[in-house]
Amino acid sequence: MKKKQLLFALIIGLLILPDLGFSQIRYGRALAPKEKKEPINLDYSDPKRYEIAEITVDGAEFLDTNALISLSGLKVGDRILIPGDDISTAIKKLWGQGIIGEIGIVITDIQDDKVWLEIQLKERPRLSRFRIEGVNKTQQSELGDKIKLMRGRILTESVEKNTEMVIKNYFKEKGYLNTEVRMEKSVDSAVSNSVRMVIHVDKNKKVRINRVNFEGNEAFDAMRLKGKLKETKERPRFTLFKDWFNRLIRITPSSLSYSSMNKEEADWTDIKMYFHEHVKLNFFSSSKYQYDEFQDDKRKLIDFYNSKGYRDAEVISDTMYYVAPNRINVDIKVDEGIKYYFKEILWSGNFIYEDSILSRVLGIKAGDVYDMETVNKRLNFNPQGADVSAIYMDDGYLFFNVEPVEVAIDSNLITTEMRIFEGPQATINKIIIKGNDRTNDHVVMREIRTLPGQKFSRSDLIRTQRELSQLGYFDPEQIDMNPIPNMAKETVDIEYGLVERPSDQIELSGGWGGFFGFVGTVGVVFNNFSVKNIPNLKNWRPLPVGDGQQLALRVQANGRRFQNYSFTFSEPWLGGKKPNNFTVNLTRSVQRNIEFGTDIQRGSFTATGATIGLGRRVTWPDDFFVVRNSVGFMQYNVDRFGIIPGFSDGVANSITFNTTIARNSIDQQMYPRRGSNVSLEISATPPYSLLGLERPDSGPEQYRWLEFHKWMFDASHYIQIYGDLVLSARAHGGFIGRYNSNAPITPIDRFLLGGDGMMINNFMIGTEMIGLRGYDNNSIGTIRQDGGSGQQGGGFLGGGTGNIPVEPGIIFNKFVAELRYPVSLNPQATIFVLGFAEAGNNWANRFDYNPFDIKRSAGVGARIFMPAFGLLGIDWGYGFDNMPGQTTPSGSQFHFMIGQQIR
């Protein structure tokens, strides 16, 4: 056959174009011939087979030509039918890759039965840059991470559709159901075959839920069911509050029921949850519609029905429809089914414990409402009490398993069999510790209750988690305990995964000290110090750390007027074998009266002291108890400084023996959710007056050796109300007594109430500061009758407001209730908000003591804990009662907090 070079665009044929769907694709059209060729005379009615002699590619700029030929399915040596389906199939394959905008296959030559083919294409444009408009910077960043558009990526239709879908879903989760996305593309002349794209986003308004309607519910009213939809809430409105209030006043305490609920369901727990759900529903919840959360809420709704005995309950249908622009109604149709009860509980496979013991722990009897959620909790893990698995696992039966099976259903009565596999007891083989990069292994190991060679115990595992949290070196939210069982060897390895958090603190602060003016404070606390590593510079990270010791240094000063220095060292495991906490404290404080504008000193008050203490853990009544004993010496040197009348000059000495009995079971230090902390502290000096030692009845010499006994009681209890919402209830009290009624009561170590209760803000030596928010610092007590100044630091040991002096007391009471909720539990910045109500008072003698005569206040506040700076806080309180010498309530007060306040 005569050699010719003619262009033959097979894909333009009508047989090919409909299959490719070019009319729906922007770049999907056949290429025009590159140059005019004389057509080859082919007989379309008589197709012939040709052998492919060569395949070339034209137009590939970034794509690999060999790969394109391979993707087409054609190869040299193949015999293909022309005209026929072979070439159209090759075009479809290449087009289906989504990387080509225009494509054609042409015949460049035919010789005898051989054919030369050329694939002519135009690549799809690549993305050179993009930006998102109509959203803020934070949303731009988050969307950029989600859509994963990169420079140089081929811009296919699927990429564009996926980008649009991701953006719409992103805003759909935030309640913007009507988000519109438009993509504007333009040629980028700076980069070959590239386009720039601008993504225009119009969120429109949030779609909110107007009403949630229920159909088919008879056992529970709609209001109660709405409370079970945690994320799907109606728009708050007054009628809901009115309905809730009407239900509240219909409670009948005698039967613990309310009219909208079955009496048998109305116990105190249900009432508490009922009110919590509706208060939250009406006032504090968002009404935006979120699809995923709605699906989850439907599951929670069925879980609620199941927990009340309706095991067959199901959601038949749910419908969402618009009732106004950006307002929808949600209709939920339920089929409750019948209510079931337990007929009988059977046990099988148990050999260690009898049926009666297991049934007593399970706490479910015949006739109880059928509730498998409660059954599973009491079988496996019950946060509110005992469970069946605990009695097995605390005795080493790690491989224990129990499966409840319904074995008979009689009408609405169900017989359930608890099928138990007890398995062998597991012995702890080894302990693996990970993540303690700064803390030495022995510091962690001495807190671990699960030791190699012991039987496995779940309660010991949980207790170890608490002890590690209490150290303060690790993030309590990320302590991971992973038992690795080996049933064949009847052993278990336990892996503790820890995440170190910064525990050292630095304090740089200033406060207004009244008479003293501005007082600066510099302090450092190293909570994981190591004396042993001081000589080993290679173990400094960047300081000698890892042995769990505490070293604290603190300095406060305002020139010569006020100075305070303190040093504390603590070794929690003296000797390294037992948890004996050894503590040494040295302190020195100086107050000077200096005439304003001069350097003339008019008087001074100096306190110097040292304390040595030893604490130990005890196992009776339980192993949460600690007993601490210490002995301390303080010397007070007074030079023309009127502490109390008759003692403006002289020296007072105090030797005190202190014993503290404390029980601490809180789950963690920074944000405790459960547990309690109770302590009784007794400090006593030798009874000099009872030992026959002579002392004058008046003058400075009567205070040379102070004698007193001091009792301090502190109790804190934490209750997890719902989720992370915690109620903290506290009570504090103190009393200072004397051994001999003829001896004077010590003028030192008395109590002052009011304000923030921080020593660093009060600068008053020899006085116990007790905070009471809503009142001025040190303002609560008995008005002094001796004419002493009420000016803080003005030469008299006392408090007060303005010119009204207050005498430090010997008895105080304080009661606090706080409701706390965390904003962030991140160990780098733990933040929580609180509301409080508290009351307290201070009495100068025991005859005036009246526990019902208290100063009340309430308010709100916030706390933030940062490892480098410790706990910081601010409170606003309103005092409802008047301060001594005033006739009007204390009113509004702001208070700033630094450090953890004990009282």
XYZ file of C-alpha atoms in Angstrom, residues 644-651 695-704 744:
19
model
C -0.091 44.189 122.285
C -0.230 46.662 125.181
C 2.557 45.894 127.642
C 4.733 44.107 125.129
C 6.421 46.668 122.910
C 9.946 45.547 123.789
C 11.376 42.173 124.589
C 11.940 38.655 123.340
C 7.045 33.876 135.493
C 5.893 37.487 136.072
C 2.203 38.288 135.821
C 2.752 41.323 133.604
C 5.349 43.050 131.470
C 7.423 41.698 128.609
C 8.916 38.859 130.695
C 5.562 37.071 130.901
C 5.901 36.278 127.199
C 9.539 35.164 127.281
C -2.166 34.966 129.475
